[in-house]
Tab-separated table of C-alpha atoms (C1' of nucleotides) in Angstrom:
chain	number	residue	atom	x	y	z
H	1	UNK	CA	-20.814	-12.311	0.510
H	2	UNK	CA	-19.118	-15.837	1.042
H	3	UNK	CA	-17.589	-15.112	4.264
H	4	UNK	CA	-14.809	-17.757	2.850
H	5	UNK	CA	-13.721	-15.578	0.336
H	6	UNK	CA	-11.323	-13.583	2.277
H	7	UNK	CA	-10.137	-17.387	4.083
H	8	UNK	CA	-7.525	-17.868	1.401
H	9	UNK	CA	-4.151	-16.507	0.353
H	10	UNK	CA	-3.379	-12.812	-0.311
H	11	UNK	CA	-1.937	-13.666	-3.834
H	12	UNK	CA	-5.168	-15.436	-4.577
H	13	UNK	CA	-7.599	-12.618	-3.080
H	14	UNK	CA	-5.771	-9.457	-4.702
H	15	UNK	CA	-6.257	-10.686	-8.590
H	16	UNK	CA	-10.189	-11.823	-7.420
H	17	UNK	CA	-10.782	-7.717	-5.929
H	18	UNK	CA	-10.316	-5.999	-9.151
H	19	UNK	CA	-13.767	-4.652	-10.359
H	20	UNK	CA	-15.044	-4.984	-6.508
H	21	UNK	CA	-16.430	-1.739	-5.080
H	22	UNK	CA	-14.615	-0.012	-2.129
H	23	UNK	CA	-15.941	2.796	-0.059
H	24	UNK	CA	-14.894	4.547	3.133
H	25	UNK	CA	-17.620	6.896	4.508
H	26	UNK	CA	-19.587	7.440	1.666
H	27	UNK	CA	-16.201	7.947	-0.426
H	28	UNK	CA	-14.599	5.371	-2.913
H	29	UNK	CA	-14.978	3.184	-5.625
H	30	UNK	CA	-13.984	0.464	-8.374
H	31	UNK	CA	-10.812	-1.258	-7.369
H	32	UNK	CA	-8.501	-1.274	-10.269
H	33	UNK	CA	-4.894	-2.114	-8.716
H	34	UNK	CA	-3.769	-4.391	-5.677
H	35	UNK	CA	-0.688	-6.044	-3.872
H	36	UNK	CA	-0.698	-9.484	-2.148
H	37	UNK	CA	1.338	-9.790	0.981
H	38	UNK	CA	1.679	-12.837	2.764
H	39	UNK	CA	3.746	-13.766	5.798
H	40	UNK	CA	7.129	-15.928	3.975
H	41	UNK	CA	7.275	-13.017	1.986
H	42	UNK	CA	10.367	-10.780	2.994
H	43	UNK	CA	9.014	-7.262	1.556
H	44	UNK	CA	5.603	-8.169	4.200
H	45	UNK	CA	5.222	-6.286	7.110
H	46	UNK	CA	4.547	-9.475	8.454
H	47	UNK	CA	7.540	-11.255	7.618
H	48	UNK	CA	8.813	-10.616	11.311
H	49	UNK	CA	5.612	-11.739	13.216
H	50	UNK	CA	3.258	-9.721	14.988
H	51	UNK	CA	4.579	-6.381	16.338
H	52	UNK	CA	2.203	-3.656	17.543
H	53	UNK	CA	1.977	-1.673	14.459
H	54	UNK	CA	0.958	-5.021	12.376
H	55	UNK	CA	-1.349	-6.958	14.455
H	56	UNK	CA	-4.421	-6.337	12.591
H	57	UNK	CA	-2.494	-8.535	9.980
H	58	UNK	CA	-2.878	-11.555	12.387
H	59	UNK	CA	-6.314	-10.537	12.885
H	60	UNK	CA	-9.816	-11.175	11.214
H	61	UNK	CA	-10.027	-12.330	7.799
H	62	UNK	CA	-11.908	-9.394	5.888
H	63	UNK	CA	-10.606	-6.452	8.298
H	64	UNK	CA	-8.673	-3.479	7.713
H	65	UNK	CA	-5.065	-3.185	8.241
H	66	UNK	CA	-4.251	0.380	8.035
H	67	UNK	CA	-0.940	1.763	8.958
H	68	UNK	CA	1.203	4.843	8.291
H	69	UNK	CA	3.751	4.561	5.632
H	70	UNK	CA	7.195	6.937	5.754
H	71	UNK	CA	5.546	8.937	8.383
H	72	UNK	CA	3.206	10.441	6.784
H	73	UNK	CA	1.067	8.192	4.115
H	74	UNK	CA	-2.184	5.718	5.725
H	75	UNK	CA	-1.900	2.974	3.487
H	76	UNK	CA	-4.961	0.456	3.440
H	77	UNK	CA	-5.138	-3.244	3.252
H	78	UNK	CA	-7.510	-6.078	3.625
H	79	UNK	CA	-6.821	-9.436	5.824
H	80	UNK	CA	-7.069	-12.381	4.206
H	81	UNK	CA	-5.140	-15.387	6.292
H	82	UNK	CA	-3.383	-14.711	9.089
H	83	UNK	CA	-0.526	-12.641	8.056
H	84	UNK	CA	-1.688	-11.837	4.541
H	85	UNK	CA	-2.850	-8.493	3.354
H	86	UNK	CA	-4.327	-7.570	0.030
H	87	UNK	CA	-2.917	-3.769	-0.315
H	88	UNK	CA	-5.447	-1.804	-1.975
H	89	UNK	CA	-3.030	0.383	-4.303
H	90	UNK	CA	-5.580	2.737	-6.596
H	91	UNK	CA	-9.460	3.019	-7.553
H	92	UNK	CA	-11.882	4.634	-9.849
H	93	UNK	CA	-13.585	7.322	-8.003
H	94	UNK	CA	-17.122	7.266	-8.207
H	95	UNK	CA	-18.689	8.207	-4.826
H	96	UNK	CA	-17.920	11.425	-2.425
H	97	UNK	CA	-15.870	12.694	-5.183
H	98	UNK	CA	-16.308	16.295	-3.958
H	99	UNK	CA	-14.989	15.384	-0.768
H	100	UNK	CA	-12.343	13.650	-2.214
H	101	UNK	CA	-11.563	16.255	-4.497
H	102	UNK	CA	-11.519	18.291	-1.630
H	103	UNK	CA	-8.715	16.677	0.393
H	104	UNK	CA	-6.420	15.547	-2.579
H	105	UNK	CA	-6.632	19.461	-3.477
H	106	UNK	CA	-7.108	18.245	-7.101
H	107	UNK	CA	-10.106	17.837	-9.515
H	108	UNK	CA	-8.623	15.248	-11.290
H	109	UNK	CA	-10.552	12.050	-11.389
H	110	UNK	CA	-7.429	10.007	-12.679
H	111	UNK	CA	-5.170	11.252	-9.892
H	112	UNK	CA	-7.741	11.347	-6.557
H	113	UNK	CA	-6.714	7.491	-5.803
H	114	UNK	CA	-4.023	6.875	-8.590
H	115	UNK	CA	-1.784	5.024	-5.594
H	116	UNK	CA	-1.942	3.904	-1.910
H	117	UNK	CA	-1.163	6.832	-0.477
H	118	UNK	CA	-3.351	9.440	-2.649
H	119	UNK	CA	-6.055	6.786	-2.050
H	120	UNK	CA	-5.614	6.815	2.140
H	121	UNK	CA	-5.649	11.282	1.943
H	122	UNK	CA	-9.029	10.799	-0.458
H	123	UNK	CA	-10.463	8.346	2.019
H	124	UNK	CA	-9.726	10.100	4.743
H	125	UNK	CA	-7.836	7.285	6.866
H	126	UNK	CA	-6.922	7.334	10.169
H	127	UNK	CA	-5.205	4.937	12.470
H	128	UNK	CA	-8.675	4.366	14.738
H	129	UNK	CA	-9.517	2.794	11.487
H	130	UNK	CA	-6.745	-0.360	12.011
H	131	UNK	CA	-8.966	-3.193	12.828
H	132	UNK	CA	-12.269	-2.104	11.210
H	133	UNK	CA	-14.707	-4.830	9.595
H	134	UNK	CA	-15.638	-4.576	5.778
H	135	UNK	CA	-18.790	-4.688	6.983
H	136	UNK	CA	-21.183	-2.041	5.664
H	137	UNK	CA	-20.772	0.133	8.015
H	138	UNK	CA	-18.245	2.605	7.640
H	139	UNK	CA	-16.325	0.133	5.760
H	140	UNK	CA	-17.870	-1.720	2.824
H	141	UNK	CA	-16.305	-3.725	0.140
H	142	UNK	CA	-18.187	-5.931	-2.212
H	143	UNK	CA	-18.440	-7.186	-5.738
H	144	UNK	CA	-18.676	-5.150	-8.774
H	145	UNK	CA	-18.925	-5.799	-12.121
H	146	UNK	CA	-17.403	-8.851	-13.115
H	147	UNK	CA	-13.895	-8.488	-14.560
H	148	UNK	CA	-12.532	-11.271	-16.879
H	149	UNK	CA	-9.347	-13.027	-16.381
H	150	UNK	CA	-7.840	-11.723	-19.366
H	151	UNK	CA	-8.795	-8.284	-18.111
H	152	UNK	CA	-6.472	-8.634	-15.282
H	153	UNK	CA	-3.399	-7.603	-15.961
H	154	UNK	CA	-0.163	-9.107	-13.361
H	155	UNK	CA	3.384	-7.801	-12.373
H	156	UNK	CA	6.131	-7.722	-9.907
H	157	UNK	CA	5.002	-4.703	-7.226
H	158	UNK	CA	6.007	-1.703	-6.242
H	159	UNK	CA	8.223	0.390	-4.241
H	160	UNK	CA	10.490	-2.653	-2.955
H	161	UNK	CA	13.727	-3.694	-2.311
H	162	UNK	CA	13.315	-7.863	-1.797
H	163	UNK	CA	10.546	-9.884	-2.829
H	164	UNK	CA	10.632	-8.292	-6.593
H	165	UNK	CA	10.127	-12.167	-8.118
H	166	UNK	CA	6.882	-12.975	-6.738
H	167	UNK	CA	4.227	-10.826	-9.304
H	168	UNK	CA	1.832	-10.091	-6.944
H	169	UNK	CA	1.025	-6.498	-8.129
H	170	UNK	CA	-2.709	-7.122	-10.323
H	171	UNK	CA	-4.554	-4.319	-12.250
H	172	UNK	CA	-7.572	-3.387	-14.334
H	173	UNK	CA	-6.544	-3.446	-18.184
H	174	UNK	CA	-7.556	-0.137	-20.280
H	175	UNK	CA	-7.555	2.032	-17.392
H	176	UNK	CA	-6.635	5.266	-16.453
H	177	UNK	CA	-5.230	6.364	-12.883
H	178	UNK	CA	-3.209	3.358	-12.380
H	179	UNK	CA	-0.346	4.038	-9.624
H	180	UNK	CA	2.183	3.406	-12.478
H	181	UNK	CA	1.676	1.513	-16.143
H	182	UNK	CA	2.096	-2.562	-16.327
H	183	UNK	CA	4.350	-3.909	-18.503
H	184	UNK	CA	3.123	-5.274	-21.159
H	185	UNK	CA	1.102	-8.791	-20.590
H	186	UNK	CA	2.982	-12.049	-21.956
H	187	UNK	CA	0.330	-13.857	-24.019
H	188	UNK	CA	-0.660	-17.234	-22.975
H	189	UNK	CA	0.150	-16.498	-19.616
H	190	UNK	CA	-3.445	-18.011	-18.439
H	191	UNK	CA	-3.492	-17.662	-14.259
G	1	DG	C1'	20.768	4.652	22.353
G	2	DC	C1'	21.628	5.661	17.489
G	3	DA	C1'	21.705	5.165	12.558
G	4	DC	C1'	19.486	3.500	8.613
G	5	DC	C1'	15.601	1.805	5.741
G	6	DG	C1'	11.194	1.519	4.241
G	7	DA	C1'	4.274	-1.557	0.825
G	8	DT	C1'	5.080	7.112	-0.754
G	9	DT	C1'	4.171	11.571	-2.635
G	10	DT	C1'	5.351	16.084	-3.960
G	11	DG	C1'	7.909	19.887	-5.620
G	12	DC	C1'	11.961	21.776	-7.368
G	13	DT	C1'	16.323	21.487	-10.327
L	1	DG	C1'	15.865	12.993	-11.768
L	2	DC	C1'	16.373	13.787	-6.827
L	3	DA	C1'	15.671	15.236	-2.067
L	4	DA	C1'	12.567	16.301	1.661
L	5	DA	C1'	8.950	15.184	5.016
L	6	DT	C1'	8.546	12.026	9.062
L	7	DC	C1'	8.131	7.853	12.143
L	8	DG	C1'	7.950	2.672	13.316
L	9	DG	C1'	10.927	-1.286	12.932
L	10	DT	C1'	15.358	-3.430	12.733
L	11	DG	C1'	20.189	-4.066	13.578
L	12	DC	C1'	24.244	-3.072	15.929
L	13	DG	C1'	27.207	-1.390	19.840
DNA sequence: GCACCGATTTGCT
DNA sequence: GCAAATCGGTGCG
């Protein structure tokens, strides 16, 4: 992998992962939804600057962020420039499903990772994994099959309060277990 | 120090 | 449709 890929903003990394292949300890796979986050961006964790839950945002391009969301959710994210985070928001399950099945306490296929939350309980995350390296260890992340522009489907994201202008939330078109449907796409709309 | 708000999910009304 | 679970960050006194 071009070790420049992940050098670049998170709004121009999260559209380029859909289609790339995610796993966490033998467990994930096809990305199908992201957020970008980026540090002028008031709903970003790093909007503030570093603070000791967020460092790994300031950190190495193509590392983890992972941090705990209302208490109880580990969300997971991947640096891109400092301060940017590609939030990895639901996936097509293809590898360690029993084990995923397991933990989710479901069967379902289209609701094992169908958000960030479901998809940090299938993976198993833990805070010792802030910091970790895509790197094919117990981390690996790389590219799929190759998914068309106009297969990528764009919106405002989710679950916020500011920064609802910016549509920075990117999905898979024609597929199920989506954290929530996309609106339908404006023609034309090319990048 | 204290109250309120989140990059969420689930279960009950 | 709404509240609960639960904790780090932020803002105010």
């Amino acid at each position: 992998m071009d070790v420049g890929f992940f050098h670049r903003s998170a709004p121009e990394v999260a559209p380029d992962l859909i289609g790339w292949h995610l796993t966490v300890r033998g467990c994930g796979g096809t990305v199908i939804e992201t957020e970008a986050y980026t540090p002028d961006d008031p709903a970003s964790h790093s909007f503030r600057g570093p603070t000791l839950r967020n460092r790994a945002m300031f950190g190495m391009p193509g590392c983890a962020y992972v941090y705990l969301s209302y208490g109880l959710h580990l969300c997971l994210n991947v640096v891109c420039l400092p301060g940017h985070a590609v939030l990895f928001r639901a996936l097509a399950p293809d590898a360690g499903m029993q084990a995923m099945m397991t933990r989710r306490g479901s069967d379902r296929k289209s609701v094992l990772c169908s958000g960030p939350g479901k998809l940090g309980q299938a993976l198993s995350l833990s805070l010792a994994d802030n910091g970790r390296a895509f790197d094919g260890g117990e981390f690996a992340l790389l590219p799929g099959m190759a998914v068309g522009p106009d297969r990528v489907m764009r919106g405002p994201r989710i679950g916020l309060s500011r920064g609802l202008e910016a549509e920075w939330r990117f999905g898979l078109a024609g597929t199920a277990g989506l954290s929530r449907p996309f609106a339908p796409q404006k023609k034309n709309a090319h990048r």
